[in-house]
Amino acid sequence: MITQGVQVTGRCSACGGTTTCDVGQFFDRGRLRWGIEGRCTDCLEGWCEQDSGPVTPENIRQALLRAHGTARLRLFGDVPELVPVLQALRDARELALGQARAQAAELAETGLTGTLVEMEILATHLRRRAIAVIVEAAS
């Protein structure tokens, strides 16, 4: 399992007090999953939300990117055949063919960027098709 998380604070919608939230992404059993759990320190209002799918809510992604930085996925070695790359991107991200082509071009040129979990998931899908890739911190 690959995970990444961060703790953030905010304002309680019930009383205006301070909330503490644990947010994160993880890759488990072949799926991108995300979660957020929070509690108000003043009124003890609490919540928990989890889901899975190809896209994590943007507020969770941005909190992870601010805390941990951006990861870059890039090809390692020779540029592979396009068809396996397209298949891997479509499977991992549930993309239309045009979107997969655009991301494949970006992958071949500068690499794709996102959270560490997102890039590791894509790397797993590409490696299953014998495409050599590397995940690194984006500079």
mmCIF file of C-alpha atoms in Angstrom:
data_model
loop_
_atom_site.group_PDB
_atom_site.id
_atom_site.type_symbol
_atom_site.label_atom_id
_atom_site.label_comp_id
_atom_site.label_asym_id
_atom_site.label_seq_id
_atom_site.Cartn_x
_atom_site.Cartn_y
_atom_site.Cartn_z
ATOM 1 C CA MET A 1 0.000 0.000 0.000
ATOM 2 C CA ILE A 2 1.260 3.469 -0.904
ATOM 3 C CA THR A 3 -0.053 6.308 1.268
ATOM 4 C CA GLN A 4 0.410 10.015 1.758
ATOM 5 C CA GLY A 5 -1.336 12.202 4.299
ATOM 6 C CA VAL A 6 -1.282 15.506 6.096
ATOM 7 C CA GLN A 7 -3.075 17.212 8.974
ATOM 8 C CA VAL A 8 -4.772 20.551 8.245
ATOM 9 C CA THR A 9 -6.774 22.997 10.321
ATOM 10 C CA GLY A 10 -9.874 24.962 9.392
ATOM 11 C CA ARG A 11 -13.065 26.511 10.713
ATOM 12 C CA CYS A 12 -16.035 24.522 11.999
ATOM 13 C CA SER A 13 -19.228 25.097 10.034
ATOM 14 C CA ALA A 14 -21.304 24.372 13.160
ATOM 15 C CA CYS A 15 -19.721 26.713 15.733
ATOM 16 C CA GLY A 16 -16.897 28.606 14.002
ATOM 17 C CA GLY A 17 -14.257 26.905 16.154
ATOM 18 C CA THR A 18 -11.053 25.274 14.979
ATOM 19 C CA THR A 19 -11.168 21.955 13.164
ATOM 20 C CA THR A 20 -8.323 19.493 12.807
ATOM 21 C CA CYS A 21 -8.523 17.248 9.753
ATOM 22 C CA ASP A 22 -6.450 14.292 8.637
ATOM 23 C CA VAL A 23 -6.557 14.040 4.835
ATOM 24 C CA GLY A 24 -4.877 11.540 2.603
ATOM 25 C CA GLN A 25 -4.631 9.439 -0.500
ATOM 26 C CA PHE A 26 -3.714 5.802 -0.754
ATOM 27 C CA PHE A 27 -3.349 3.062 -3.328
ATOM 28 C CA ASP A 28 -4.900 -0.159 -2.124
ATOM 29 C CA ARG A 29 -5.985 -3.257 -4.053
ATOM 30 C CA GLY A 30 -5.417 -1.547 -7.387
ATOM 31 C CA ARG A 31 -7.561 1.521 -6.652
ATOM 32 C CA LEU A 32 -6.874 5.138 -5.816
ATOM 33 C CA ARG A 33 -8.618 5.884 -2.539
ATOM 34 C CA TRP A 34 -8.871 9.045 -0.484
ATOM 35 C CA GLY A 35 -10.197 10.060 2.877
ATOM 36 C CA ILE A 36 -10.747 12.961 5.214
ATOM 37 C CA GLU A 37 -11.503 12.778 8.915
ATOM 38 C CA GLY A 38 -12.032 15.834 11.069
ATOM 39 C CA ARG A 39 -13.127 17.041 14.456
ATOM 40 C CA CYS A 40 -13.857 20.458 15.966
ATOM 41 C CA THR A 41 -11.812 21.161 19.077
ATOM 42 C CA ASP A 42 -14.587 23.356 20.498
ATOM 43 C CA CYS A 43 -17.949 21.653 19.879
ATOM 44 C CA LEU A 44 -16.686 18.127 19.110
ATOM 45 C CA GLU A 45 -18.499 18.066 15.753
ATOM 46 C CA GLY A 46 -16.841 15.313 13.715
ATOM 47 C CA TRP A 47 -16.973 13.660 10.333
ATOM 48 C CA CYS A 48 -15.317 11.052 8.185
ATOM 49 C CA GLU A 49 -15.500 10.638 4.427
ATOM 50 C CA GLN A 50 -13.800 8.087 2.161
ATOM 51 C CA ASP A 51 -14.145 7.176 -1.463
ATOM 52 C CA SER A 52 -12.257 5.774 -4.423
ATOM 53 C CA GLY A 53 -11.988 6.404 -8.107
ATOM 54 C CA PRO A 54 -9.656 7.896 -10.644
ATOM 55 C CA VAL A 55 -9.861 11.434 -9.188
ATOM 56 C CA THR A 56 -9.323 12.697 -5.639
ATOM 57 C CA PRO A 57 -11.168 15.878 -4.547
ATOM 58 C CA GLU A 58 -9.028 18.901 -5.349
ATOM 59 C CA ASN A 59 -8.908 20.197 -1.749
ATOM 60 C CA ILE A 60 -7.263 16.931 -0.640
ATOM 61 C CA ARG A 61 -4.837 16.946 -3.589
ATOM 62 C CA GLN A 62 -3.815 20.539 -2.911
ATOM 63 C CA ALA A 63 -3.224 19.887 0.810
ATOM 64 C CA LEU A 64 -0.973 16.939 -0.085
ATOM 65 C CA LEU A 65 0.902 18.915 -2.743
ATOM 66 C CA ARG A 66 1.488 21.824 -0.328
ATOM 67 C CA ALA A 67 2.761 19.516 2.401
ATOM 68 C CA HIS A 68 4.800 17.024 0.357
ATOM 69 C CA GLY A 69 5.514 18.698 -2.973
ATOM 70 C CA THR A 70 4.882 17.449 -6.481
ATOM 71 C CA ALA A 71 6.030 14.092 -7.809
ATOM 72 C CA ARG A 72 7.008 13.588 -11.446
ATOM 73 C CA LEU A 73 6.548 10.395 -13.447
ATOM 74 C CA ARG A 74 8.791 10.089 -16.462
ATOM 75 C CA LEU A 75 9.856 7.461 -18.935
ATOM 76 C CA PHE A 76 13.126 5.711 -18.209
ATOM 77 C CA GLY A 77 15.165 4.731 -21.235
ATOM 78 C CA ASP A 78 13.822 4.456 -24.767
ATOM 79 C CA VAL A 79 10.404 5.819 -25.643
ATOM 80 C CA PRO A 80 8.081 2.800 -25.838
ATOM 81 C CA GLU A 81 5.353 1.980 -28.300
ATOM 82 C CA LEU A 82 2.374 4.304 -27.915
ATOM 83 C CA VAL A 83 -0.381 1.673 -27.652
ATOM 84 C CA PRO A 84 0.651 0.161 -24.264
ATOM 85 C CA VAL A 85 1.149 3.656 -22.832
ATOM 86 C CA LEU A 86 -2.341 4.680 -23.956
ATOM 87 C CA GLN A 87 -3.850 1.493 -22.517
ATOM 88 C CA ALA A 88 -2.128 2.024 -19.167
ATOM 89 C CA LEU A 89 -3.221 5.662 -18.924
ATOM 90 C CA ARG A 90 -6.807 4.844 -19.929
ATOM 91 C CA ASP A 91 -7.000 1.994 -17.397
ATOM 92 C CA ALA A 92 -5.483 3.979 -14.535
ATOM 93 C CA ARG A 93 -7.345 7.232 -15.057
ATOM 94 C CA GLU A 94 -10.457 6.175 -16.993
ATOM 95 C CA LEU A 95 -9.572 8.596 -19.801
ATOM 96 C CA ALA A 96 -11.050 9.076 -23.239
ATOM 97 C CA LEU A 97 -8.649 8.270 -26.067
ATOM 98 C CA GLY A 98 -7.919 11.939 -26.820
ATOM 99 C CA GLN A 99 -7.107 12.658 -23.178
ATOM 100 C CA ALA A 100 -4.856 9.595 -23.012
ATOM 101 C CA ARG A 101 -3.000 10.741 -26.151
ATOM 102 C CA ALA A 102 -2.400 14.185 -24.648
ATOM 103 C CA GLN A 103 -1.099 12.689 -21.398
ATOM 104 C CA ALA A 104 1.078 10.182 -23.285
ATOM 105 C CA ALA A 105 2.673 13.060 -25.201
ATOM 106 C CA GLU A 106 3.273 14.932 -21.950
ATOM 107 C CA LEU A 107 4.748 11.793 -20.364
ATOM 108 C CA ALA A 108 7.162 11.397 -23.302
ATOM 109 C CA GLU A 109 8.200 15.065 -23.245
ATOM 110 C CA THR A 110 8.403 16.461 -19.722
ATOM 111 C CA GLY A 111 6.724 13.777 -17.629
ATOM 112 C CA LEU A 112 3.436 13.847 -15.742
ATOM 113 C CA THR A 113 3.105 15.501 -12.333
ATOM 114 C CA GLY A 114 0.804 15.046 -9.365
ATOM 115 C CA THR A 115 0.813 13.649 -5.866
ATOM 116 C CA LEU A 116 3.192 10.823 -5.034
ATOM 117 C CA VAL A 117 0.296 8.358 -4.782
ATOM 118 C CA GLU A 118 -1.130 9.391 -8.172
ATOM 119 C CA MET A 119 2.254 9.012 -9.885
ATOM 120 C CA GLU A 120 2.968 5.657 -8.211
ATOM 121 C CA ILE A 121 -0.392 4.330 -9.396
ATOM 122 C CA LEU A 122 0.374 5.372 -12.968
ATOM 123 C CA ALA A 123 3.858 3.872 -12.649
ATOM 124 C CA THR A 124 2.343 0.557 -11.541
ATOM 125 C CA HIS A 125 0.001 0.478 -14.550
ATOM 126 C CA LEU A 126 2.831 1.316 -16.951
ATOM 127 C CA ARG A 127 5.238 -1.222 -15.434
ATOM 128 C CA ARG A 128 2.598 -3.943 -15.829
ATOM 129 C CA ARG A 129 2.938 -3.320 -19.562
ATOM 130 C CA ALA A 130 6.765 -3.503 -19.388
ATOM 131 C CA ILE A 131 7.194 0.262 -19.739
ATOM 132 C CA ALA A 132 10.160 1.525 -17.715
ATOM 133 C CA VAL A 133 9.333 4.624 -15.696
ATOM 134 C CA ILE A 134 10.701 6.475 -12.697
ATOM 135 C CA VAL A 135 8.917 8.514 -10.033
ATOM 136 C CA GLU A 136 10.878 11.383 -8.512
ATOM 137 C CA ALA A 137 10.389 14.705 -6.804
ATOM 138 C CA ALA A 138 9.545 17.428 -9.337
ATOM 139 C CA SER A 139 12.038 20.247 -9.327
#
